[in-house]
Amino acid sequence: MNALVNFGKIFKFNGGVHPPENKAQSTQRPIGQLTLPERLVLPLRQHVGNIPKVAVSVGDHVLKGQLLAEAEGMVSAAIHAPTSGTITAIADAVIPHPSGLPDHCITLAPDGQDTWIAHLPIDWRNTDRKALVASLRLSGIVGLGGATFPTQVKLRADGKSVVHTLVINAAECEPYITCDDMLMRERATDIVQGIAIAQHLLGATKVLIGIEDNKPEAIRAMQQAVTGTSMEVVVVPTLYPSGDARRLVHLLLGQEIPYNKRSTEVGIQVFNVATVLALHRYFNHGEPAISRIVSMTGNVAHPQNFEVLFGTPLAHLIHAAGGVKANTTHFIMGGPMMGFNLPDTNIPITKAANCIIAATPDLFAPPPPAMPCIRCVRCADACPVSLQPQELYWFAKSDNFEKARDYKLFDCIECGACSYVCPSDIPLVQYYRYAKSEIIAADKAKEAADLARERNEARIARIEREKLERAQKHAERAQGAKTEPKQETATPASTSAGADDAKKAAIAAAIERAKQQKLQNAQATDTDTSEQTKPAADDAKKAAIAAAIERAKAQKAAAQQAGETPKNVDSVSTKVQQKIAEIDARRQTVGPAPEPVAKVQGPPPVADDAKQAAIAAAIARAKAQKAAAEAAKSESPMKSDVDNQLKSQPKKD
Amino acid sequence: MIRSPYISDAPSVSTIMLKVLIALVPAIAVYVWVFGGGILVTLTLATITALGTEALMLKLRQRPIQPFLTDYSAVITAWLLALAIPPLTPWWLIVVGTAFAIIIAKQLYGGLGYNPFNPAMVGYAVLLISFPVLMTKWPAALQLAHTPLSFADQFHYIIFGKLPEGVLLDAVTSATPLDYLKTQLKLDHAMATIQSAPLFGTLGGKGSEYITIAYLLGGLYLWQQKIISWHLPVAFLGVLTAIASLFWMSDSAHFASPLLHLFSGASMLGAFFILTDPVSGPTTPRGKLYFAGGVAIITYLIRVYGGYPDGIAFAVIFMNICVPLIDAHTQPRVFGHEK
């Protein structure tokens, strides 16, 4: 074995798998350069976080490195022109995403000049750290290991935790992928300069560079480059998924980052090796993120790594690798363990594209039909998170999501090690993805339902409160009205010169009740119409109305006891009282309590008022219906009175 | 939609089951040498019955037949049952036992992967309770028999129920070592006298002890092939040794030695082939230790204090009931979580 491969102290995690590496194919040639493609398509969504704000328009001529879209909000990343040219479109286009759905993209037609915008290195050693991190918002740099998390967010001090250790992730554990390997072989010095910047920005005292032992040349190059620095290259055994950040931290430091914490909370920050190189390009050369190294491998004529401008169509890259060989069925982005199928070769290379594999049925045979789980627990033995995949599968399959959550489903990193070793060929990870999405959707729905319930409860409480206040007011007014009986004569009901005083009085009382109801409704909904405020302006009137309502209530209550219809006879002549008696007699024969208003062929103004009252009543009814059953239970007699009174109104109108 | 991982490297279910069958072959060879070829007849009957009933049930359940017949799980059930019951029994005994194991204990619960109990042990328990006399009539090892039966004689007896002219069944059968032990201890005979009987060999029963060694070797092969983990056999044999030692050391005249317990009865078959049924067993490492320990204790108690000479079948079935409980309470600590 290579003398360089000397595992220092390594802290193994549970499980892991060692699939055939298939890395040699793409490391035979140096990193290649591509010619300029005819067009570059730059998706706005190339990173985790907010979509950046477009800063150019169609037809604009832009220079290489010019800002095309600026970071929006805390977590976002800018996008720059990878070369000089003209913006030809800002529209939806197919992007490399598992969904296969198109997304917003900026299309750039290169002018072939490749003219740089003015750019200068930043004197990072003599500049305030905060200012440096802030300036990274303009760099467009995101994690190039595949997570594409905006780098400035990872470098920003949160004020709580102090980072003492910087871990550089150069494990590159997935089969086929060799972009980091080649980068370290060819640009180790630049990488070390980038690490120095990251270390400076974080204030880390310790730097560990973790590389799997299947990259002896990269290890050698890096060891050479770190000579004279405090950085340390640590060789880890080749075991997928040692490149997972939490697994790598454990391997190097023996420390498990708690599931609910970020690594920075325990003083550790992890950067991919290509990301720190991007930092070097930005700070030492003033160049924003416009390209990355991509492994073009699998069933192509000349598998190779290329430095690819973001937005380059996949077809261009395939062409550079000598084109596909026979039997190629589709293309996979990422590795064979966690990658996904690309919809076609028009998709652009993005910041996340570390590897493209031309797939054939020979390389990636479709899995045989799944057999039942025999609980052999090979999956549990392989799980790097020490989960029990066979239990999670069982719960996910039976939609027992709560149990799945209890068994730490959300700690699953979807590395695929369980599926890789399953004798029954069960697509375990897909069950976990399904269960996770179902749980997330259910949580969102529950959140929305909780919010709706809270609001409804608040509404019901408000209605109750208003009802109480109303009742209180009525009581007070009734008290006031009884002490001033003379005011009653001022009401239109008693002074009206209509033909039938009793009828009029009844009508007026009903209308006033309706108006009162309308007014309350208006208050409840905060609407303010002059129609309602005018009659209400008069305090005397108000008192009269209240008194009338109180009377009606009292009469109704009395009638209920005595089996009589309510009478409003306080201030009417004996003649009128006789008339009322007559009417009552008639009513007795007709049946119980058809409402007086409904019977009246009133004069036009009254009819108008009645209409208004009807409208108000309709509103009131609608409101009453909306209110829950409990509201209906405690409905005030007055309200139901109005409702009953006016139920027949629309028919008569 | 993400379909990854695109690659896999795992033996198929068929391969795993086939390796279990392969691991049983040495023991079967020794079996034939010790007891004669009759076992081959019961093995064949069991295999045919298992595949037949499995196919029938799959058809009734409208499941694909071919993939489930070629997973060989039914054959394992058949072989384990055939190896567990006496080899010189009427043909219908093994047929009834196997059919019950496959139809009731396996397929009615949902087939492969869904049976909560070890099907072979359910079949064994049913036969032991229903036909206790037949199930305790073991042939004497050939070297001990007055008139050793040829393969043809054994075949004839199994299929047609007829022994050669002038040969009585009692002349060709004898008590098993554990059975003999039990009755003799009840008669208050000392261990030393009991073990001096010709029935006993160096480790366990004369002749049958070689079969147990073959089971042990087969089990080591399975462990080496990563078909089974060490937890179940080690915990079972360890606890059995510990508890037997404890009793034996306290009163060696009335309790059998741990060696006798290890190499008699179904100890080795159980440790490597029966407890290790993944479907009906526990899944967590710690759970496996508890499960196997429980089987060992119950087995010992049945052997020493129970009504049957051996108790592995009942012990396994009882512990199968406890599996969900054991699994739920022995979940390993997840990465990044406190215990």
PDB file of C-alpha atoms in Angstrom, chain A residues 19 98-99 175 246-247 250 256-259 332 336-341 363-365 371-378 384-388 390-391 394 397 407-408 411 416 419-425 429-430 433, chain B residues 1-14 16-17 67-68 71 110-114 225-229 277-285 288 323-324 327-329 331-338:
ATOM      1  CA  PRO A  19     -19.309   0.351  -4.284  1.00  0.00           C
ATOM      2  CA  PRO A  98     -35.221  16.030 -10.419  1.00  0.00           C
ATOM      3  CA  SER A  99     -38.675  17.420 -11.157  1.00  0.00           C
ATOM      4  CA  PRO A 175     -18.337   6.530  -7.329  1.00  0.00           C
ATOM      5  CA  ARG A 246     -21.361  15.038   9.616  1.00  0.00           C
ATOM      6  CA  ARG A 247     -19.746  11.704   8.854  1.00  0.00           C
ATOM      7  CA  HIS A 250     -16.853  12.271  12.986  1.00  0.00           C
ATOM      8  CA  GLU A 256     -20.952  13.617  16.520  1.00  0.00           C
ATOM      9  CA  ILE A 257     -22.636  16.878  15.664  1.00  0.00           C
ATOM     10  CA  PRO A 258     -25.959  16.723  17.540  1.00  0.00           C
ATOM     11  CA  TYR A 259     -28.851  16.110  15.147  1.00  0.00           C
ATOM     12  CA  ILE A 332     -27.357  11.179 -14.588  1.00  0.00           C
ATOM     13  CA  PRO A 336     -24.863   6.744  -8.924  1.00  0.00           C
ATOM     14  CA  MET A 337     -25.755   6.750  -5.218  1.00  0.00           C
ATOM     15  CA  MET A 338     -27.510  10.109  -4.895  1.00  0.00           C
ATOM     16  CA  GLY A 339     -27.786  11.481  -8.414  1.00  0.00           C
ATOM     17  CA  PHE A 340     -30.853  11.947 -10.574  1.00  0.00           C
ATOM     18  CA  ASN A 341     -31.879  11.563 -14.199  1.00  0.00           C
ATOM     19  CA  LEU A 363     -23.782   0.308 -16.153  1.00  0.00           C
ATOM     20  CA  PHE A 364     -26.993   0.805 -14.253  1.00  0.00           C
ATOM     21  CA  ALA A 365     -29.232  -2.185 -14.641  1.00  0.00           C
ATOM     22  CA  MET A 371     -39.234  -8.952  -2.933  1.00  0.00           C
ATOM     23  CA  PRO A 372     -40.702  -8.679   0.551  1.00  0.00           C
ATOM     24  CA  CYS A 373     -38.415  -7.452   3.324  1.00  0.00           C
ATOM     25  CA  ILE A 374     -37.029 -10.438   5.209  1.00  0.00           C
ATOM     26  CA  ARG A 375     -35.666  -8.271   8.029  1.00  0.00           C
ATOM     27  CA  CYS A 376     -32.119  -9.390   7.370  1.00  0.00           C
ATOM     28  CA  VAL A 377     -31.008  -5.926   8.607  1.00  0.00           C
ATOM     29  CA  ARG A 378     -28.208  -5.557   6.103  1.00  0.00           C
ATOM     30  CA  PRO A 384     -24.142   5.544   8.449  1.00  0.00           C
ATOM     31  CA  VAL A 385     -26.673   7.251  10.729  1.00  0.00           C
ATOM     32  CA  SER A 386     -27.379   4.063  12.728  1.00  0.00           C
ATOM     33  CA  LEU A 387     -31.017   4.127  11.758  1.00  0.00           C
ATOM     34  CA  GLN A 388     -33.184   1.018  11.426  1.00  0.00           C
ATOM     35  CA  GLN A 390     -36.221  -1.930   7.877  1.00  0.00           C
ATOM     36  CA  GLU A 391     -38.482  -0.328  10.501  1.00  0.00           C
ATOM     37  CA  TRP A 394     -42.332  -0.739   7.334  1.00  0.00           C
ATOM     38  CA  LYS A 397     -45.099   1.612   3.561  1.00  0.00           C
ATOM     39  CA  TYR A 407     -37.695   6.315  14.503  1.00  0.00           C
ATOM     40  CA  LYS A 408     -35.771   9.410  13.343  1.00  0.00           C
ATOM     41  CA  ASP A 411     -32.094  12.016  10.343  1.00  0.00           C
ATOM     42  CA  GLY A 416     -28.768   5.114  -0.506  1.00  0.00           C
ATOM     43  CA  SER A 419     -30.930   0.260  -0.921  1.00  0.00           C
ATOM     44  CA  TYR A 420     -27.467  -0.628  -2.150  1.00  0.00           C
ATOM     45  CA  VAL A 421     -27.256  -3.668   0.144  1.00  0.00           C
ATOM     46  CA  CYS A 422     -30.906  -4.772   0.103  1.00  0.00           C
ATOM     47  CA  PRO A 423     -31.266  -8.424  -1.000  1.00  0.00           C
ATOM     48  CA  SER A 424     -34.930  -7.838  -1.740  1.00  0.00           C
ATOM     49  CA  ASP A 425     -34.107  -4.887  -4.051  1.00  0.00           C
ATOM     50  CA  VAL A 429     -34.764   5.619  -0.085  1.00  0.00           C
ATOM     51  CA  GLN A 430     -37.788   6.327  -2.223  1.00  0.00           C
ATOM     52  CA  ARG A 433     -38.455  10.472   0.466  1.00  0.00           C
TER      53      ARG A 433
ATOM     54  CA  MET B   1     -38.369  11.869  -9.427  1.00  0.00           C
ATOM     55  CA  ILE B   2     -35.141  10.658  -7.898  1.00  0.00           C
ATOM     56  CA  ARG B   3     -34.475   6.973  -8.444  1.00  0.00           C
ATOM     57  CA  SER B   4     -31.025   6.742  -6.915  1.00  0.00           C
ATOM     58  CA  PRO B   5     -29.185   4.723  -5.918  1.00  0.00           C
ATOM     59  CA  TYR B   6     -28.752   3.304  -9.389  1.00  0.00           C
ATOM     60  CA  ILE B   7     -26.413   0.567  -8.252  1.00  0.00           C
ATOM     61  CA  SER B   8     -26.697  -2.238  -5.783  1.00  0.00           C
ATOM     62  CA  ASP B   9     -24.548  -5.015  -4.518  1.00  0.00           C
ATOM     63  CA  ALA B  10     -26.418  -7.547  -2.498  1.00  0.00           C
ATOM     64  CA  PRO B  11     -26.952 -11.272  -2.676  1.00  0.00           C
ATOM     65  CA  SER B  12     -30.536 -11.979  -3.704  1.00  0.00           C
ATOM     66  CA  VAL B  13     -32.969 -13.494  -1.250  1.00  0.00           C
ATOM     67  CA  SER B  14     -32.589 -16.747  -3.207  1.00  0.00           C
ATOM     68  CA  ILE B  16     -29.112 -16.159   0.955  1.00  0.00           C
ATOM     69  CA  MET B  17     -31.610 -18.995   1.355  1.00  0.00           C
ATOM     70  CA  PRO B  67     -40.329 -15.758  -7.754  1.00  0.00           C
ATOM     71  CA  PHE B  68     -41.574 -17.047  -4.421  1.00  0.00           C
ATOM     72  CA  ASP B  71     -36.623 -17.869  -3.108  1.00  0.00           C
ATOM     73  CA  GLY B 110     -48.869 -13.044   4.259  1.00  0.00           C
ATOM     74  CA  GLY B 111     -46.067 -15.293   3.062  1.00  0.00           C
ATOM     75  CA  LEU B 112     -42.369 -14.536   2.991  1.00  0.00           C
ATOM     76  CA  GLY B 113     -41.438 -11.691   5.273  1.00  0.00           C
ATOM     77  CA  TYR B 114     -44.716 -11.510   7.161  1.00  0.00           C
ATOM     78  CA  GLN B 225     -20.652 -15.686   4.613  1.00  0.00           C
ATOM     79  CA  LYS B 226     -22.295 -12.867   6.591  1.00  0.00           C
ATOM     80  CA  ILE B 227     -25.684 -14.562   6.318  1.00  0.00           C
ATOM     81  CA  ILE B 228     -26.031 -14.544  10.095  1.00  0.00           C
ATOM     82  CA  SER B 229     -24.492 -12.336  12.753  1.00  0.00           C
ATOM     83  CA  ASP B 277     -34.678 -16.935  10.980  1.00  0.00           C
ATOM     84  CA  PRO B 278     -34.597 -13.212  10.190  1.00  0.00           C
ATOM     85  CA  VAL B 279     -38.287 -12.762   9.511  1.00  0.00           C
ATOM     86  CA  SER B 280     -39.618 -13.896  12.875  1.00  0.00           C
ATOM     87  CA  GLY B 281     -36.591 -12.818  14.894  1.00  0.00           C
ATOM     88  CA  PRO B 282     -35.440  -9.520  16.358  1.00  0.00           C
ATOM     89  CA  THR B 283     -33.517  -6.984  14.300  1.00  0.00           C
ATOM     90  CA  THR B 284     -31.435  -4.927  16.690  1.00  0.00           C
ATOM     91  CA  PRO B 285     -28.061  -6.234  17.954  1.00  0.00           C
ATOM     92  CA  LYS B 288     -30.827 -10.423  19.376  1.00  0.00           C
ATOM     93  CA  VAL B 323     -39.996  -9.735  19.189  1.00  0.00           C
ATOM     94  CA  PRO B 324     -41.921  -6.475  18.597  1.00  0.00           C
ATOM     95  CA  ASP B 327     -37.174  -4.481  18.991  1.00  0.00           C
ATOM     96  CA  ALA B 328     -39.033  -1.448  20.259  1.00  0.00           C
ATOM     97  CA  HIS B 329     -36.980  -1.323  23.442  1.00  0.00           C
ATOM     98  CA  GLN B 331     -33.316   0.619  19.293  1.00  0.00           C
ATOM     99  CA  PRO B 332     -29.678   1.609  18.828  1.00  0.00           C
ATOM    100  CA  ARG B 333     -28.645   5.177  19.441  1.00  0.00           C
ATOM    101  CA  VAL B 334     -28.974   7.206  16.249  1.00  0.00           C
ATOM    102  CA  PHE B 335     -25.986   9.269  15.089  1.00  0.00           C
ATOM    103  CA  GLY B 336     -26.047  12.692  16.717  1.00  0.00           C
ATOM    104  CA  HIS B 337     -28.694  11.750  19.276  1.00  0.00           C
ATOM    105  CA  GLU B 338     -28.391  11.229  23.006  1.00  0.00           C
TER     106      GLU B 338
END
